[in-house]
Coordinates of C-alpha atoms in Angstrom, one line a residue:
M1 CA 215.7 -40.8 26.1
R2 CA 212.3 -40.5 24.2
N3 CA 209.7 -38.6 25.2
P4 CA 207.0 -40.6 27.0
T5 CA 203.8 -41.7 25.0
L6 CA 200.7 -43.0 25.5
A7 CA 201.9 -46.7 24.7
N8 CA 204.3 -46.4 27.4
L9 CA 201.8 -45.8 29.8
V10 CA 199.4 -48.3 29.0
F11 CA 202.3 -50.8 28.9
T12 CA 203.1 -49.6 32.3
F13 CA 199.6 -50.3 33.7
C14 CA 198.9 -53.4 31.9
T15 CA 202.3 -54.9 33.8
A16 CA 200.3 -53.7 37.1
I17 CA 197.2 -55.3 36.4
F18 CA 198.4 -58.4 34.7
S19 CA 201.1 -59.4 36.9
S20 CA 201.4 -63.1 38.1
V21 CA 199.5 -64.0 40.7
W22 CA 202.7 -65.6 42.7
A23 CA 205.3 -63.2 43.4
A24 CA 208.3 -63.4 41.2
V25 CA 211.3 -65.4 42.3
P26 CA 214.3 -63.3 43.1
A27 CA 216.2 -63.1 39.8
P28 CA 219.6 -61.4 38.6
P29 CA 218.8 -58.0 36.9
P30 CA 217.6 -58.4 33.1
T31 CA 220.5 -58.0 30.5
E32 CA 218.3 -55.6 28.6
A33 CA 217.7 -52.5 30.5
L34 CA 213.9 -51.5 30.6
R35 CA 213.1 -48.0 30.6
D36 CA 212.9 -46.6 34.3
S37 CA 209.4 -45.2 35.6
A38 CA 207.2 -44.6 38.2
A39 CA 203.5 -43.7 38.0
L40 CA 200.0 -43.9 40.0
R41 CA 196.8 -44.1 38.9
W42 CA 194.0 -43.3 40.7
E43 CA 190.2 -44.4 39.7
E44 CA 186.8 -43.0 41.3
G45 CA 183.7 -44.6 41.0
A46 CA 180.2 -44.7 42.2
E47 CA 180.8 -48.0 44.1
L48 CA 184.7 -48.6 44.0
T49 CA 187.8 -46.4 44.6
R50 CA 191.0 -47.6 43.2
W51 CA 194.8 -47.0 43.5
L52 CA 197.5 -48.5 41.2
G53 CA 201.0 -48.0 41.4
T54 CA 204.3 -49.3 39.4
A55 CA 207.9 -48.4 39.9
R56 CA 210.7 -49.5 37.7
F57 CA 214.3 -48.5 38.1
E58 CA 217.2 -50.1 36.8
F59 CA 220.8 -48.3 37.3
L60 CA 224.6 -48.8 37.1
L61 CA 226.8 -47.9 40.2
P62 CA 230.5 -47.8 40.5
A63 CA 232.5 -50.8 40.3
K64 CA 230.3 -52.8 37.6
T65 CA 227.7 -52.9 39.9
R66 CA 224.1 -53.2 38.8
A67 CA 220.8 -52.6 40.8
N68 CA 217.0 -52.8 39.9
F69 CA 213.6 -52.5 41.9
H70 CA 210.1 -53.2 40.4
T71 CA 207.0 -52.8 42.2
D72 CA 203.2 -53.3 41.5
W73 CA 200.7 -52.1 43.9
I74 CA 196.8 -52.1 43.6
T75 CA 194.5 -50.7 46.5
G76 CA 190.7 -51.1 46.0
I77 CA 188.0 -49.7 48.6
S78 CA 184.4 -50.7 47.7
R79 CA 181.6 -49.0 49.7
G80 CA 178.2 -50.2 48.1
L81 CA 175.1 -48.7 49.2
S82 CA 173.9 -52.3 49.9
S83 CA 177.0 -53.7 51.7
E84 CA 179.3 -52.7 54.1
G85 CA 182.2 -52.8 51.6
R86 CA 185.9 -54.1 51.4
V87 CA 189.6 -53.0 51.3
R88 CA 191.6 -54.8 49.2
H89 CA 195.7 -54.6 48.8
D90 CA 197.9 -56.4 46.5
V91 CA 201.2 -56.0 46.4
R92 CA 204.3 -57.5 44.2
W93 CA 207.7 -56.5 44.1
N94 CA 211.1 -57.6 43.0
S95 CA 214.6 -56.1 43.6
S96 CA 218.3 -57.3 43.0
V97 CA 221.6 -56.1 43.1
S98 CA 224.8 -57.8 40.8
R99 CA 228.4 -57.2 40.8
K100 CA 230.4 -58.4 37.9
L101 CA 233.3 -59.9 38.7
D102 CA 234.9 -60.9 35.4
R103 CA 233.9 -61.6 32.1
K104 CA 232.4 -65.0 32.9
F105 CA 231.2 -64.4 36.4
A106 CA 229.0 -62.2 38.6
I107 CA 227.4 -62.4 42.1
W108 CA 224.4 -61.1 43.0
G109 CA 221.5 -60.9 46.0
G110 CA 217.9 -60.0 45.7
A111 CA 214.4 -60.5 47.4
S112 CA 211.0 -60.5 46.3
G113 CA 207.4 -60.4 47.8
Q114 CA 203.5 -60.6 47.4
H115 CA 201.1 -59.2 49.7
Y116 CA 197.5 -59.8 49.8
V117 CA 195.2 -58.7 51.9
D118 CA 190.9 -58.4 51.5
K119 CA 189.0 -57.4 54.5
P120 CA 185.8 -55.4 55.5
R121 CA 186.2 -51.5 55.8
Q122 CA 187.5 -50.2 59.1
G123 CA 184.6 -49.8 61.3
A124 CA 182.1 -52.1 59.5
Q125 CA 180.3 -54.3 61.7
S126 CA 180.7 -57.5 59.8
F127 CA 181.4 -60.9 60.1
A128 CA 182.8 -61.6 56.9
Q129 CA 186.1 -63.2 56.4
E130 CA 189.5 -61.7 56.1
N131 CA 192.0 -63.0 53.7
K132 CA 195.7 -62.3 54.2
S133 CA 198.8 -63.6 52.8
H134 CA 202.6 -62.7 52.6
L135 CA 205.0 -64.5 50.9
V136 CA 208.8 -63.1 51.1
R137 CA 211.8 -64.6 49.1
A138 CA 215.4 -63.6 49.8
G139 CA 218.6 -65.1 48.2
F140 CA 222.1 -64.8 46.6
G141 CA 224.2 -66.7 44.5
P142 CA 226.5 -66.5 41.3
I143 CA 225.9 -66.0 37.7
A144 CA 228.0 -67.7 35.3
R145 CA 228.6 -67.3 31.5
W146 CA 230.2 -70.7 30.7
N147 CA 230.6 -69.7 26.8
R148 CA 228.9 -67.9 24.4
A149 CA 225.9 -70.1 24.2
L150 CA 225.5 -71.3 27.9
K151 CA 224.5 -69.3 30.9
S152 CA 223.3 -70.2 34.2
S153 CA 222.4 -68.5 37.6
H154 CA 222.3 -70.2 41.4
S155 CA 220.9 -68.7 44.3
F156 CA 220.3 -69.9 48.0
G157 CA 218.2 -68.2 50.5
A158 CA 215.1 -67.9 52.7
V159 CA 211.4 -68.2 52.3
S160 CA 208.7 -66.7 54.9
D161 CA 204.9 -67.9 54.1
T162 CA 202.1 -66.4 56.1
R163 CA 198.5 -67.5 55.3
E164 CA 195.6 -68.1 57.6
S165 CA 197.6 -66.3 60.2
V166 CA 200.1 -68.7 60.6
T167 CA 203.8 -68.0 59.4
Q168 CA 206.2 -70.4 58.6
S169 CA 209.8 -69.6 57.5
G170 CA 212.6 -71.9 55.9
I171 CA 215.2 -72.5 53.1
G172 CA 214.8 -72.0 49.3
T173 CA 217.0 -72.6 46.2
W174 CA 216.6 -71.1 42.8
N175 CA 218.5 -72.3 39.7
S176 CA 218.0 -71.8 35.8
G177 CA 220.2 -72.0 32.9
E178 CA 219.8 -70.7 29.3
F179 CA 221.5 -72.0 26.0
D180 CA 221.4 -70.2 22.7
L181 CA 223.4 -71.9 19.7
E182 CA 223.0 -70.9 16.3
S183 CA 225.0 -73.4 14.4
S184 CA 224.5 -71.9 10.9
R185 CA 222.3 -69.2 9.2
Q186 CA 219.1 -71.4 8.6
L187 CA 219.6 -73.6 12.1
R188 CA 219.2 -72.4 15.9
H189 CA 219.1 -74.2 18.9
E190 CA 217.2 -72.4 22.1
A191 CA 216.9 -74.0 25.5
E192 CA 216.1 -73.0 29.1
A193 CA 215.9 -74.8 32.3
H194 CA 215.2 -74.3 36.1
F195 CA 214.6 -75.8 39.4
D196 CA 213.5 -74.3 42.4
Y197 CA 212.8 -75.8 46.0
E198 CA 211.1 -74.1 48.9
A199 CA 210.5 -75.2 52.3
P200 CA 208.7 -72.9 54.6
G201 CA 208.3 -74.8 57.6
S202 CA 206.5 -78.0 57.1
R203 CA 205.3 -77.2 53.6
E204 CA 207.6 -78.0 51.1
G205 CA 207.2 -77.2 47.1
A206 CA 209.4 -77.9 44.3
D207 CA 209.0 -76.8 40.7
A208 CA 211.0 -78.1 37.7
G209 CA 211.0 -77.1 33.5
L210 CA 212.5 -77.6 30.6
V211 CA 211.8 -75.6 27.2
Y212 CA 213.5 -76.5 23.8
A213 CA 213.0 -74.5 20.7
L214 CA 214.5 -75.7 17.2
R215 CA 214.2 -72.9 14.7
Q216 CA 214.9 -73.8 11.1
N217 CA 214.9 -70.7 8.2
Y218 CA 215.6 -71.4 4.7
D219 CA 214.8 -69.5 1.7
E220 CA 211.2 -70.9 0.9
A221 CA 210.5 -72.6 4.3
S222 CA 210.6 -72.2 8.1
N223 CA 210.3 -74.6 10.6
N224 CA 209.6 -74.0 14.6
V225 CA 209.7 -76.6 16.7
D226 CA 208.9 -76.3 20.5
V227 CA 208.9 -78.8 23.5
S228 CA 208.4 -77.9 27.2
L229 CA 208.1 -80.3 30.4
A230 CA 207.3 -79.2 33.7
W231 CA 206.7 -80.8 37.3
T232 CA 205.5 -78.7 40.5
K233 CA 204.9 -80.5 43.8
R234 CA 203.7 -78.2 46.7
D235 CA 201.9 -78.2 49.9
V236 CA 199.2 -75.6 49.8
L237 CA 197.2 -74.6 52.8
L238 CA 193.7 -74.0 52.8
S239 CA 192.9 -73.7 56.3
E240 CA 194.9 -74.0 59.6
T241 CA 192.5 -76.4 60.9
V242 CA 193.2 -79.1 58.4
P243 CA 196.6 -80.2 57.0
P244 CA 198.2 -78.8 53.7
Q245 CA 196.9 -80.2 50.8
L246 CA 199.4 -81.9 48.3
R247 CA 198.9 -80.6 44.7
E248 CA 201.5 -82.3 42.1
E249 CA 200.9 -81.5 38.3
R250 CA 202.9 -82.7 35.2
L251 CA 202.8 -81.0 32.2
M252 CA 204.4 -81.8 28.6
R253 CA 203.7 -79.9 25.4
V254 CA 204.9 -80.6 21.9
S255 CA 204.4 -78.1 18.9
D256 CA 205.5 -77.8 15.3
E257 CA 204.8 -75.1 13.0
L258 CA 205.7 -75.4 9.3
I259 CA 205.5 -72.5 6.5
Y260 CA 206.1 -73.2 3.0
Q261 CA 206.6 -70.7 0.3
I262 CA 204.8 -73.0 -2.8
A263 CA 205.1 -69.8 -5.4
K264 CA 205.2 -66.2 -5.0
G265 CA 202.2 -64.8 -3.0
T266 CA 201.1 -68.5 -2.2
V267 CA 201.8 -69.7 1.2
L268 CA 201.0 -73.1 2.9
R269 CA 201.1 -73.1 6.9
G270 CA 200.6 -76.0 9.2
E271 CA 200.4 -76.1 12.9
G272 CA 200.1 -78.7 15.2
D273 CA 200.4 -79.3 19.0
I274 CA 199.9 -82.1 21.7
R275 CA 199.6 -81.2 25.4
Y276 CA 199.4 -83.7 28.4
Q277 CA 198.6 -82.7 31.8
D278 CA 198.3 -85.0 35.1
T279 CA 197.2 -83.0 38.0
H280 CA 196.9 -84.8 41.6
L281 CA 195.2 -83.8 44.8
D282 CA 195.4 -85.2 48.1
D283 CA 194.2 -83.9 51.1
R284 CA 196.0 -86.2 53.2
R285 CA 192.8 -87.1 55.1
G286 CA 192.0 -90.1 52.8
S287 CA 190.8 -88.3 50.0
A288 CA 192.6 -87.9 46.8
S289 CA 191.5 -87.1 43.0
D290 CA 192.8 -87.2 40.0
L291 CA 192.7 -84.7 36.8
K292 CA 194.3 -86.0 33.3
E293 CA 194.2 -84.1 30.3
L294 CA 195.1 -84.7 26.4
E295 CA 195.0 -82.1 24.0
S296 CA 195.8 -81.9 20.6
G297 CA 195.0 -80.3 17.4
L298 CA 196.0 -79.7 13.8
N299 CA 195.6 -76.5 11.8
T300 CA 196.4 -76.1 7.9
E301 CA 195.9 -72.5 6.1
L302 CA 196.5 -72.1 2.2
A303 CA 197.0 -68.3 1.5
V304 CA 197.0 -66.6 -1.6
E305 CA 197.9 -62.9 -2.3
R306 CA 197.7 -61.5 -5.7
N307 CA 198.2 -57.6 -5.9
L308 CA 195.4 -56.1 -3.5
H309 CA 193.7 -59.2 -3.4
S310 CA 193.8 -61.8 -0.8
A311 CA 192.3 -65.2 0.1
A312 CA 192.9 -67.8 2.7
L313 CA 191.2 -71.5 3.2
S314 CA 191.9 -73.0 6.5
I315 CA 190.9 -76.1 8.3
G316 CA 191.7 -77.1 11.9
V317 CA 190.6 -80.0 14.3
R318 CA 191.2 -80.2 18.0
D319 CA 190.5 -83.3 20.6
V320 CA 190.6 -83.0 24.3
N321 CA 190.1 -85.8 26.3
Q322 CA 189.7 -85.4 30.0
S323 CA 189.5 -87.9 32.9
V324 CA 188.1 -86.8 35.9
R325 CA 187.5 -89.3 39.1
G326 CA 187.5 -92.3 36.5
E327 CA 184.9 -90.3 34.1
I328 CA 186.0 -89.8 30.9
L329 CA 184.9 -86.8 28.7
S330 CA 186.0 -86.5 25.0
G331 CA 185.4 -83.4 23.1
R332 CA 186.1 -82.7 19.4
K333 CA 186.2 -79.6 17.5
T334 CA 186.1 -78.9 13.6
E335 CA 186.3 -76.0 11.9
L336 CA 186.4 -74.8 8.3
A337 CA 187.1 -71.3 7.5
V338 CA 187.4 -69.1 4.3
R339 CA 188.1 -65.5 4.1
G340 CA 188.9 -63.0 1.6
L341 CA 190.1 -59.1 1.3
S342 CA 190.0 -57.0 -1.8
T343 CA 190.9 -53.4 -2.5
Q344 CA 189.5 -51.3 -5.6
G345 CA 190.8 -48.0 -5.8
K346 CA 189.5 -46.4 -2.6
I347 CA 187.0 -49.2 -2.0
N348 CA 188.2 -52.0 0.9
L349 CA 185.9 -55.0 0.9
R350 CA 186.2 -58.1 3.3
A351 CA 184.3 -61.4 4.1
R352 CA 184.6 -64.3 6.2
A353 CA 182.6 -67.5 6.4
A354 CA 183.4 -70.4 9.1
F355 CA 181.4 -73.5 9.9
S356 CA 182.7 -75.3 13.4
K357 CA 181.2 -78.7 14.7
Y358 CA 181.7 -79.5 18.2
T359 CA 181.0 -83.2 19.8
L360 CA 180.9 -84.1 23.1
D361 CA 181.3 -87.6 24.2
T362 CA 180.9 -88.5 28.0
R363 CA 181.5 -92.2 27.4
S364 CA 179.2 -93.0 30.3
D365 CA 176.1 -94.8 30.8
Q366 CA 175.2 -92.6 33.5
N367 CA 175.8 -89.4 32.1
F368 CA 173.4 -88.3 29.4
D369 CA 175.2 -84.7 28.5
D370 CA 176.5 -85.9 25.0
R371 CA 175.8 -83.0 22.7
D372 CA 176.5 -82.1 19.2
E373 CA 177.3 -78.2 18.4
L374 CA 176.9 -76.8 14.9
T375 CA 177.9 -73.4 14.2
W376 CA 177.6 -71.3 10.9
R377 CA 179.4 -68.0 11.1
F378 CA 179.4 -65.2 8.4
E379 CA 180.8 -61.7 8.1
T380 CA 181.5 -59.0 5.8
G381 CA 182.5 -55.2 5.7
A382 CA 182.9 -52.6 3.3
S383 CA 184.3 -49.1 3.1
A384 CA 184.3 -46.7 0.4
P385 CA 184.1 -43.3 -0.3
V386 CA 180.6 -41.8 -1.0
F387 CA 181.9 -38.4 -2.2
P388 CA 184.9 -36.3 -1.2
G389 CA 185.0 -36.0 2.5
L390 CA 182.6 -38.5 3.3
R391 CA 183.6 -42.3 3.8
A392 CA 181.2 -45.0 4.7
H393 CA 181.7 -48.3 7.0
V394 CA 179.5 -51.1 7.1
T395 CA 179.7 -54.4 8.8
A396 CA 177.3 -57.4 8.7
L397 CA 177.2 -60.4 10.9
I398 CA 175.4 -63.5 11.0
D399 CA 175.7 -66.2 13.7
L400 CA 173.8 -69.6 13.8
N401 CA 174.2 -71.9 16.5
H402 CA 172.5 -75.3 16.7
L403 CA 172.9 -77.1 20.0
V404 CA 171.7 -81.1 19.6
Y405 CA 171.8 -83.3 22.8
I406 CA 172.2 -87.1 21.5
Y407 CA 170.0 -88.7 24.2
G408 CA 166.4 -88.2 24.4
R409 CA 165.7 -87.5 27.9
N410 CA 167.8 -83.9 27.5
S411 CA 166.2 -83.1 23.7
A412 CA 164.0 -80.5 25.3
N413 CA 167.0 -78.3 25.4
N414 CA 167.7 -78.8 22.0
R415 CA 168.0 -75.1 20.8
W416 CA 168.9 -72.5 17.8
T417 CA 170.7 -69.3 18.7
R418 CA 170.3 -66.9 16.0
L419 CA 172.5 -63.5 15.9
F420 CA 172.4 -60.6 13.6
L421 CA 174.1 -57.8 13.4
L422 CA 174.3 -54.7 11.4
T423 CA 176.7 -51.4 12.0
S424 CA 177.2 -48.7 9.8
R425 CA 179.5 -45.7 10.5
F426 CA 180.2 -42.7 8.5
V427 CA 183.1 -40.3 8.8
H428 CA 182.2 -36.7 7.5
R429 CA 185.1 -34.2 7.1
P430 CA 183.8 -31.2 5.1
S431 CA 186.8 -29.1 6.2
E432 CA 189.8 -29.3 8.0
T433 CA 188.2 -27.8 10.9
V434 CA 185.2 -29.9 11.2
L435 CA 184.6 -33.6 12.1
H436 CA 181.2 -35.1 11.9
V437 CA 180.8 -39.1 12.3
P438 CA 177.2 -40.7 12.4
E439 CA 176.8 -44.2 13.8
F440 CA 173.9 -46.7 13.6
R441 CA 173.6 -50.0 14.8
I442 CA 170.5 -53.0 15.0
S443 CA 171.2 -56.2 16.4
A444 CA 169.0 -59.3 17.2
N445 CA 169.3 -62.4 19.1
Y446 CA 166.8 -65.1 19.2
Q447 CA 167.2 -68.3 21.0
A448 CA 164.2 -71.1 20.5
Y449 CA 164.2 -74.5 21.4
D450 CA 163.0 -77.4 19.3
F451 CA 160.7 -78.6 21.9
E452 CA 158.4 -76.5 23.9
L453 CA 156.8 -79.1 26.1
N454 CA 154.8 -76.7 28.6
P455 CA 152.4 -74.6 27.0
R456 CA 152.2 -72.6 30.0
Q457 CA 156.0 -71.7 30.1
V458 CA 157.4 -70.4 27.0
R459 CA 161.4 -70.7 27.2
S460 CA 162.5 -69.3 23.8
T461 CA 163.6 -65.6 24.0
V462 CA 164.3 -62.5 21.8
F463 CA 166.6 -59.7 22.5
R464 CA 166.8 -56.6 20.1
R465 CA 168.6 -53.3 20.5
V466 CA 169.0 -50.6 18.1
T467 CA 171.2 -47.8 18.6
I468 CA 171.9 -44.3 17.2
G469 CA 174.9 -42.1 17.7
D470 CA 176.2 -38.5 16.4
S471 CA 179.2 -36.9 17.2
V472 CA 180.6 -33.5 16.1
A473 CA 184.1 -31.6 16.6
Y474 CA 184.7 -28.2 15.4
E475 CA 188.0 -26.3 15.7
F476 CA 186.6 -22.6 15.9
V477 CA 189.5 -20.7 16.7
E478 CA 193.2 -21.8 16.7
R479 CA 193.7 -24.4 19.5
W480 CA 190.3 -24.1 20.8
S481 CA 187.7 -26.8 19.5
V482 CA 184.3 -27.9 20.9
S483 CA 182.8 -31.3 20.5
L484 CA 178.8 -32.7 20.9
Q485 CA 178.1 -36.3 21.3
A486 CA 174.8 -38.1 21.8
D487 CA 173.8 -41.4 22.0
L488 CA 170.4 -43.1 22.0
S489 CA 169.5 -46.8 22.1
R490 CA 166.3 -49.1 23.0
E491 CA 166.4 -52.6 24.1
E492 CA 163.8 -55.0 24.1
L493 CA 163.7 -58.6 25.7
G494 CA 160.5 -61.0 25.2
R495 CA 159.0 -64.4 24.7
L496 CA 159.8 -66.0 21.4
Y497 CA 157.0 -68.0 19.6
W498 CA 159.4 -69.3 16.6
E499 CA 156.9 -71.3 15.0
Q500 CA 154.3 -68.3 14.6
F501 CA 157.4 -66.1 14.6
E502 CA 155.4 -63.8 16.9
E503 CA 156.6 -62.5 20.3
E504 CA 155.5 -61.1 23.8
R505 CA 157.4 -58.2 25.1
S506 CA 158.5 -58.5 28.9
D507 CA 161.1 -55.6 29.4
R508 CA 162.0 -52.4 27.4
T509 CA 165.0 -50.2 28.3
D510 CA 165.7 -46.8 26.8
V511 CA 169.1 -45.2 27.3
F512 CA 170.1 -41.5 26.2
S513 CA 173.9 -40.0 26.8
S514 CA 175.1 -36.8 25.7
A515 CA 177.9 -34.5 26.2
I516 CA 179.3 -31.2 25.1
E517 CA 183.3 -30.3 25.9
F518 CA 185.5 -27.5 25.2
T519 CA 189.1 -28.4 24.3
R520 CA 192.1 -26.5 24.7
K521 CA 195.4 -27.4 23.3
L522 CA 197.9 -25.8 25.3
T523 CA 200.9 -26.5 24.0
A524 CA 202.3 -29.2 21.3
K525 CA 202.1 -32.0 24.2
S526 CA 199.4 -30.9 26.5
L527 CA 195.5 -30.1 26.2
A528 CA 192.6 -29.6 28.6
G529 CA 189.2 -29.6 28.3
A530 CA 185.9 -29.6 30.4
G531 CA 182.2 -29.6 29.5
L532 CA 179.2 -31.1 30.9
A533 CA 177.5 -35.0 30.4
Y534 CA 173.6 -36.2 30.7
S535 CA 172.5 -39.7 30.6
S536 CA 169.2 -41.1 31.5
R537 CA 168.3 -44.9 31.8
K538 CA 164.5 -46.0 32.0
S539 CA 163.4 -49.9 32.0
D540 CA 159.7 -50.8 31.8
R541 CA 158.3 -54.1 32.6
F542 CA 155.3 -55.5 30.8
E543 CA 153.6 -57.6 33.2
S544 CA 149.6 -57.5 32.1
G545 CA 148.0 -56.2 29.4
D546 CA 149.8 -53.0 27.5
S547 CA 150.2 -51.0 30.6
P548 CA 154.0 -51.0 31.4
L549 CA 155.4 -50.9 34.7
R550 CA 158.4 -48.4 35.3
V551 CA 161.1 -50.2 37.4
L552 CA 164.1 -48.3 36.6
D553 CA 164.3 -44.6 36.3
I554 CA 168.3 -43.1 36.8
E555 CA 169.0 -39.4 35.8
S556 CA 172.8 -38.3 36.1
W557 CA 174.2 -35.3 35.0
G558 CA 177.0 -33.1 36.1
P559 CA 180.4 -31.2 34.6
I560 CA 183.3 -33.2 33.3
A561 CA 186.9 -32.4 32.7
R562 CA 190.1 -33.7 31.1
L563 CA 193.8 -33.1 31.3
Q564 CA 196.5 -34.4 29.2
W565 CA 200.1 -33.8 29.3
F566 CA 203.2 -35.1 28.3
G567 CA 206.6 -33.6 29.1
H568 CA 210.0 -34.9 28.6
S569 CA 209.9 -37.0 31.4
W570 CA 206.6 -36.3 33.5
F571 CA 203.3 -37.2 32.2
V572 CA 199.6 -36.5 33.9
Q573 CA 196.3 -37.6 32.2
G574 CA 193.2 -37.6 34.1
S575 CA 189.6 -37.4 33.5
G576 CA 186.4 -37.0 35.8
Q577 CA 183.0 -36.1 36.2
F578 CA 180.7 -34.7 38.9
V579 CA 177.8 -36.6 38.9
M580 CA 174.6 -35.6 40.4
Q581 CA 172.0 -38.8 40.1
K582 CA 168.6 -39.1 41.0
E583 CA 167.0 -42.7 41.0
L584 CA 163.5 -43.8 41.2
G585 CA 162.4 -44.5 44.9
R586 CA 165.8 -43.4 46.3
D587 CA 166.9 -40.1 47.2
D588 CA 169.4 -38.3 45.4
R589 CA 173.1 -38.6 45.6
D590 CA 176.1 -37.1 44.1
F591 CA 179.4 -38.8 43.7
I592 CA 182.7 -38.4 41.8
S593 CA 183.6 -40.7 39.1
G594 CA 186.9 -40.5 37.2
S595 CA 190.7 -41.6 37.1
L596 CA 193.9 -39.6 37.0
T597 CA 197.3 -41.0 36.0
A598 CA 200.6 -39.2 36.9
G599 CA 204.1 -40.4 36.8
R600 CA 207.6 -40.1 35.6
T601 CA 210.0 -42.0 32.8
W602 CA 213.5 -41.6 32.3

């Protein structure tokens, strides 16, 4: 096995955080074995404690038997100073065991579940609502490979669903099929289909879907077609005092992507798709609603590449039509963009310009929300050496947005939004043991209304931020290094008089942060660090005249520590700070902030 890397670690916890909301249907073990692992992550902050765990096992037993287990677990404990705090548990797990009978058939059994609890902390005197739900599935059935192209799995089992303190149990069946046929070197067909049915007590649910893909590859062109159909019908329990809500969805989507090489270094790409979705909700008490949505889009791009230079021109159109309770909304966005990249020796240049127009048509004489939104966006960047050991990176952005309402009664909301951003970063390495990186960033955001009808109330605003940062890392002894970092920023918010291009400040915030850390490289796979951090945030409000009123003054400081170790199977990575904080108008408080991750892969 390869040694665990940071990428493995990130993947593991992304899986834990972004799992599906519903518990996975029990399924046969995957055909490709995933890397087995188990890990636990702890995060501590001023207002929240969170634990994240994940485990994945897959192993072969004697007599052609395979088993797997996968779980994701999240526990969060909030303890705000102004609230009583809550406890939240979210656990998802899936397990299965399969036994191969012969070359074409196998039998398997599995179980899966999701458990969600959100409640006030123990001992808190609170009337806040508790949310609990438990969903468990268990089933068994055969797996059949009918031929080289067709495979299917079938299962029958039980379902237990607990919501609003009501538990209902019943039967369920889950069926899926896969088809993969490569009829020639240029043509391939792929298809997947599934049908699931669950009936926990009086609540029923059915889900069916079909996905088909056609892949065509030739010497100078390729074409990919995807077609998907889906249907869902489910009883949703919102409260034990009312009957379950019936939710029915139908979805259809067709997409096509064509890539054609006109000449060497010149490629034409075209993408198009159309999607239709129909959602019906019925509360079974005489009230129902429908949402129908039709979306389509087309995008074309011509890309040219010559040596170290490239350019692309693209145009795209997307339409969205919605029908909600008989009211039709129609939106269209058109975008034209051009981009380019160029390398001259050690100098890298890039630029992009885009124009888009979005139109909303309500198609109703009673709705005056019709509008046009125009956007111009320009981005440019450059990276070049100033002299040996020093390289400069500069980025600039201009974003102009104009919102125009069609009807006069809403024209008072017509406005311009202007965003300007300039960043510069210098990477200075005077020697192999010193790395110096100063940074500078300035941004300004102006929002100006076309009509200021009330002279006593100015809605136009301006927000500016200037940030200066610097960091130095120095390896003063073999395996020993020290780093210093400091950042200073000022933010200003005020009212804007665009015609006179004058402003009146309302708020000002200064933020300063710094840290010093000593790092020791323990081995080729581990390092440790310790140091001290300090931060300050001060906010002033200008309510009358030029005398500011201090509304926020927070100082935080304390020791910091860091540990990283990746062995052959085990890994540990952690960082933390003991924070001593002082805030205006409140007593000092101390807390721990940080995270620790530990686990094993094999």
